[in-house]
Amino acid sequence: MGKIKSLEDLKKKKQDLQKKVDLRERADQAEAYVQIKVGMATSGIASGAKEIYDFLVENLDKRNVEAVVTQAGDMGYSFAEPTIEVTKPGEEPVVFGYVTKEKADEIIEKYIKRGELVDGILPQNYRTIDEE
Amino acid sequence: MHLLVCGGTGCRASASDSITESLKERLQEHNLQDEVQVVMTGCFGFCEKGPIVKVLPDNTFYTEVSPEDTREIVEEHLVKGRQVDRLLYQAPEGGRVKDSKHMDFYKKQIRIALRNCGFIDPESIDEYIARDGYFALGTALNEMEPRQVIDQIKESGLRGRGGGGFPAGLKWEFASKNEADQKYVVCNADEGDPGAFMDRSILEGDPHAVLEAMAICGYATGADKGLIYIRAEYPLAIKRLKIAIEQAREYGMLGESIFDSPFNFDIQLRYGAGAFVCGEETALIHSMEGERGEPTFKPPFPAESGYLGKPTNVNNVETYANVPVIINKGADWFSQIGTEKSTGTKVFALAGKVNNVGLIEVPMGTTLREVIFEIGGGIKGGKKFKAVQTGGPSGGCLTEEHLDTPIDFDNLLAVGSMMGSGGMIVLDEDDCMVSVAKFFLEFTVEESCGKCAPCRVGNKRMYELLERITQGKAEKKDLQRLNNMCHVIADTSLCGLGQTAPSPVLSTMKNFWNEYVAHVEDQRCPAGSCKDLMRYEIIPENCVGCTACARKCPVGAITGERKQVHEIDQDKCIKCGACLEACKFDAVTIK
């Protein structure tokens, strides 16, 4: 990793990084690169987000689903931890709450593989600053 | 296509279960069950207009749907592709709104401080940069004079989010004006209010935002050392901060000649042992110096003589988290959000008897009603709202009549509470207000540093009085005494901790005077929560003498022969409630 020396460097860096992210999103295979974020702040971890994270990584691999599982901070839905956000290529992100291993299994089999929604979706009810 | 039906408590109470069933039946009638899927979701937060049915992918948002409406939704919307106009959300001004993207409700929360929380991997600086991270720092160093940075923060109207609400730009200006060979930037991450966890979440979810803002502040005030004072009981936040600092150094975002400019800046962590008083800036500084965590008289303010006697700027985590956005998007953009004197947003930790507990971020000026009933989804179990406690141990309880007060620094002070760091605890009809005041005072007594007498002794005496009230042992004149003590402690304490400690008592006495009187005069707790004022009794007419209660009682307080009426010995009874649960004949009651 080289040092960033100027604002130009940073802009270039950002473009490179964004390309990577865009590539992920525009993958043409329907199943390629599903992105899953697991809310792993203290409250998430306390309710078992770490186990869900491990379960997802292990099982997505086992079932040959190309997915990127990342940890993220607190999404704010403390009443419904553990919370995960699943973004399928080209689709809006969907947030699932109260995720257990059984639920995670259902999400992989039904939502990720077959596109069926499963119970327990948390409707997003905030705006981000990017939408301004 | 998907039909999302709200499965929150509020909507379920208005028959969203049968709506789901009915939708499924209708779909079968039209042979659409394979193409359209019906899904129960969590609460939409829009309980006022429930039950909610949302159609994907077009985001049509139907409100107040009843099982009878399902035929129309299926036949009109799904078969013929026409929206059912009469079920669309009717905006307070103007016509019906065709989809959720155009509803004002979804603008109630806007995420500035929490912009990356739950969105990026907090352990990856790359993801932060992909979200415009460190652009503000680059812009400030390359294109702005320190003076301009300060002006921009001043114009934005950003006020300290730690509780006091002091204008951040002004604070920076003071620190920049004081000449010294060494200055410091300090981040106050000593979050201590019971129930508040926004600072922790920001540090755990978006640590780079705080580092970037501290560097910007360093540039503006002329400091080259940053310190984060964080409590040792936040191990995950500490771990992620350490990773973030390491990454920022590798990328040259911290260290020497940042962005090839003459500006150097580095950040270190300092751990606190978790004392509430160390959130007060002078006490915090003493604690960092290795002294006892006790406040000292201001002035001198830290901006003149702070850490090691050098000019120091202290801001809270959430305040810093707003800074990069202000630099990137401009002061005008920021000051348009919120109210005139309190700009921007505020993060609240919503807790207590509310359906959606969690972390929310709303523009200043949002009303308590919107926060509790719309975003929070209303009171748990359909109970009645009683009060909301804001500002933690320094704040007060607000009642039904304050629900429509727009939340900002000044409005909350005017009604006898305060913003504080943003804890918001919702209370329902089962909560005793005297006990609530006692709970917060117990916290203050525990956390008082003991330096000045009004706080050390006064709060303790006040706590004892409250305890006597909840035990039914107080007299009428004790209430007067309590009131006097509140004012003396508030007027004579050295620091904010003591000055605001009586607030929970004062505000509950003001708003719930009758409850205090009931405890004192009738030895009765109207909410039925003070154990000492409660009696479990057996109703002789209902008791069949099954002995179930006597077998369950852990202290053997219940006596009686088989098939004879039983009796509770009040002297032995510990009021655990086991008999009430054990009785199948409704023969045990609380008096």
XYZ file of C-alpha atoms in Angstrom, chain B residues 53-346:
294
model
C -49.244 -3.370 2.256
C -46.354 -2.532 -0.041
C -46.082 -3.754 -3.600
C -42.654 -4.448 -5.061
C -40.938 -3.585 -7.346
C -42.951 -0.407 -7.945
C -42.974 0.591 -4.224
C -46.709 1.284 -4.163
C -47.584 1.948 -0.551
C -51.118 1.065 0.560
C -52.265 2.277 3.959
C -55.140 1.301 6.275
C -55.804 -1.840 4.317
C -58.564 -4.122 5.551
C -59.158 -7.776 4.607
C -62.066 -6.603 2.434
C -59.695 -4.521 0.305
C -57.616 -7.452 -0.848
C -59.927 -8.300 -3.757
C -59.510 -4.835 -5.186
C -55.729 -4.863 -4.743
C -55.410 -8.175 -6.551
C -57.953 -7.531 -9.293
C -57.071 -3.917 -9.993
C -53.388 -3.636 -9.247
C -52.051 -7.079 -9.990
C -54.344 -8.195 -12.795
C -55.067 -4.917 -14.533
C -52.019 -2.955 -13.422
C -53.965 0.009 -12.011
C -53.177 1.375 -8.558
C -56.022 1.430 -6.073
C -56.128 5.167 -5.511
C -58.294 5.229 -2.420
C -55.794 3.101 -0.465
C -52.745 5.188 -1.313
C -51.234 7.350 1.380
C -52.969 10.679 1.672
C -50.379 13.342 2.376
C -51.404 15.991 4.946
C -51.011 18.592 2.235
C -51.734 17.768 -1.365
C -52.970 14.610 -2.918
C -52.313 10.923 -2.639
C -48.760 9.682 -2.891
C -48.135 6.983 -5.421
C -45.107 5.278 -3.889
C -43.032 5.192 -0.752
C -40.097 7.031 -2.327
C -42.227 10.162 -2.384
C -43.490 9.970 1.168
C -42.340 12.532 3.705
C -42.302 9.861 6.353
C -39.229 8.270 4.867
C -37.505 11.589 5.109
C -37.981 11.611 8.857
C -34.720 9.829 9.312
C -31.690 11.155 7.538
C -28.271 9.738 8.200
C -25.339 12.118 8.384
C -23.365 11.049 11.443
C -24.407 7.436 10.826
C -23.903 7.694 7.050
C -21.497 4.767 6.840
C -22.692 2.851 9.886
C -23.934 -0.539 8.753
C -22.929 0.305 5.212
C -19.167 -0.149 5.001
C -16.746 -2.594 6.526
C -15.337 -0.580 9.441
C -12.050 -2.423 9.210
C -11.388 -1.369 5.619
C -10.067 2.099 4.802
C -10.696 1.328 1.108
C -14.435 1.145 1.611
C -14.306 4.417 3.504
C -12.442 6.055 0.629
C -14.926 4.617 -1.882
C -17.570 6.548 0.082
C -15.693 9.866 -0.285
C -13.566 9.258 2.797
C -10.627 11.593 3.453
C -11.765 13.936 0.675
C -12.695 16.544 3.243
C -9.232 16.373 4.771
C -7.617 16.623 1.334
C -9.799 19.567 0.404
C -9.104 21.362 3.669
C -5.329 20.915 3.404
C -5.064 21.762 -0.286
C -7.688 24.363 -0.882
C -8.579 26.000 2.411
C -6.876 28.158 4.997
C -7.396 27.103 8.633
C -9.505 30.240 9.041
C -11.822 29.120 6.236
C -12.291 25.709 7.827
C -13.323 27.340 11.086
C -15.659 29.725 9.274
C -17.304 26.860 7.478
C -17.939 24.977 10.724
C -19.244 28.192 12.307
C -21.584 28.886 9.394
C -22.894 25.343 9.449
C -24.200 26.006 12.965
C -22.907 22.659 14.224
C -23.385 22.418 17.984
C -21.716 19.981 20.371
C -23.566 16.672 20.343
C -22.294 15.533 23.711
C -25.026 17.334 25.596
C -24.162 20.973 26.153
C -24.836 22.126 22.616
C -21.986 24.635 22.526
C -21.236 25.854 18.963
C -18.353 23.725 17.662
C -16.959 26.395 15.320
C -16.644 28.865 18.186
C -14.776 26.310 20.268
C -12.355 25.712 17.396
C -11.867 29.441 17.016
C -10.910 29.855 20.685
C -8.381 27.042 20.424
C -6.901 28.462 17.230
C -6.499 31.950 18.683
C -4.474 30.832 21.673
C -0.816 30.779 20.680
C 1.295 27.914 22.006
C 4.169 25.662 20.992
C 1.919 22.630 21.287
C -1.851 22.206 20.985
C -4.084 19.182 21.220
C -7.286 17.858 19.683
C -9.247 15.558 21.961
C -12.149 13.309 21.098
C -14.485 12.660 23.987
C -15.593 9.043 23.611
C -16.469 8.656 27.276
C -20.094 7.937 26.623
C -21.750 7.448 29.976
C -25.482 8.092 29.872
C -27.397 4.935 30.746
C -28.848 3.563 27.537
C -26.942 5.776 25.106
C -24.717 4.023 22.614
C -24.472 6.261 19.551
C -20.820 7.153 20.042
C -19.891 3.529 20.440
C -21.805 2.653 17.282
C -20.093 5.374 15.267
C -16.660 4.254 16.446
C -17.523 0.635 15.762
C -19.153 1.308 12.416
C -17.217 4.206 10.927
C -14.000 4.917 12.869
C -12.267 6.697 9.982
C -14.853 9.483 10.009
C -13.733 10.471 13.508
C -10.028 10.254 12.651
C -10.531 12.399 9.547
C -12.502 15.025 11.469
C -9.883 15.194 14.211
C -7.175 15.798 11.615
C -9.302 18.557 10.058
C -9.752 20.087 13.505
C -6.000 19.827 14.080
C -5.365 21.719 10.874
C -7.920 24.387 11.762
C -6.731 24.928 15.323
C -3.002 24.410 14.764
C -2.640 21.177 16.692
C -0.556 18.231 15.561
C -1.511 15.708 18.231
C -4.851 14.046 18.661
C -6.070 11.978 21.592
C -9.167 9.841 21.828
C -10.382 9.337 25.369
C -12.381 6.132 25.245
C -13.693 3.907 27.974
C -11.924 0.588 28.334
C -15.285 -1.173 28.420
C -15.703 -0.554 24.681
C -13.237 -3.234 23.507
C -14.659 -3.588 19.990
C -14.584 0.173 19.368
C -10.986 0.260 20.630
C -9.993 -2.625 18.385
C -11.512 -1.000 15.299
C -10.019 2.393 16.134
C -6.581 0.813 16.415
C -6.988 -0.877 13.030
C -8.242 2.377 11.517
C -5.336 4.425 12.911
C -2.875 1.856 11.571
C -4.475 1.930 8.104
C -4.628 5.723 8.045
C -0.908 5.873 8.858
C -0.100 3.431 6.057
C -2.013 5.540 3.557
C -0.427 8.701 4.821
C -3.685 10.127 6.118
C -2.062 10.410 9.533
C 1.597 11.101 10.144
C 3.949 13.649 8.633
C 3.313 15.882 5.585
C -0.232 14.706 5.035
C -1.254 15.168 1.375
C 2.255 16.550 0.798
C 1.433 19.618 2.859
C 3.463 20.886 5.816
C 0.719 19.582 8.128
C 1.540 16.731 10.528
C -1.001 14.953 12.670
C -1.109 11.763 14.657
C -3.655 10.213 16.986
C -3.275 8.152 20.137
C -5.801 6.406 22.347
C -6.259 7.034 26.054
C -8.366 4.651 28.081
C -10.802 5.703 30.765
C -12.008 3.455 33.547
C -15.633 4.331 32.896
C -16.466 7.184 35.227
C -19.441 9.314 34.224
C -17.830 12.527 35.463
C -14.944 12.053 33.007
C -17.321 13.034 30.223
C -16.981 16.556 31.637
C -14.112 18.055 29.683
C -11.918 19.282 32.536
C -12.298 15.977 34.405
C -11.542 14.136 31.162
C -8.329 16.084 30.710
C -7.230 15.423 34.290
C -7.898 11.748 33.808
C -5.763 11.728 30.633
C -2.955 13.441 32.527
C -3.005 10.626 35.049
C -4.637 12.727 37.758
C -7.911 11.917 39.518
C -10.892 12.314 37.226
C -12.258 15.423 38.934
C -13.553 18.571 37.282
C -11.995 21.966 37.925
C -13.488 25.400 37.732
C -13.851 27.015 34.292
C -12.300 29.405 33.237
C -9.628 28.641 32.279
C -11.318 26.736 29.507
C -9.459 23.857 27.837
C -9.059 26.088 24.767
C -6.664 28.203 26.853
C -5.169 25.669 29.194
C -6.141 22.072 28.641
C -4.134 18.870 28.345
C -0.735 19.425 30.030
C -1.621 23.106 30.276
C -1.738 23.538 26.478
C -4.645 24.807 24.368
C -6.930 21.848 23.730
C -10.093 21.408 21.713
C -12.487 18.795 23.085
C -15.444 17.568 21.034
C -17.619 14.519 21.242
C -17.589 11.607 18.772
C -20.880 12.453 17.085
C -19.849 16.106 16.664
C -16.691 15.037 14.853
C -18.614 12.546 12.699
C -20.530 15.460 11.172
C -17.429 17.462 10.232
C -16.247 15.696 7.029
C -19.753 15.948 5.558
C -19.902 19.678 6.302
C -16.571 20.244 4.515
C -17.625 18.095 1.549
C -21.165 19.342 1.119
C -20.817 22.851 2.445
C -22.140 24.780 5.426
C -25.276 25.839 3.548
C -26.308 22.284 2.825
C -25.896 21.373 6.485
C -27.607 24.410 7.939
C -30.692 23.821 5.819
C -31.345 20.615 7.717
C -32.866 20.994 11.147
C -34.074 24.181 12.793
C -32.667 27.669 12.729
C -30.710 27.458 15.977
C -30.076 23.720 15.990
C -28.875 22.636 12.589
C -28.290 19.191 11.230
C -29.447 15.929 12.706
C -29.220 14.177 16.050
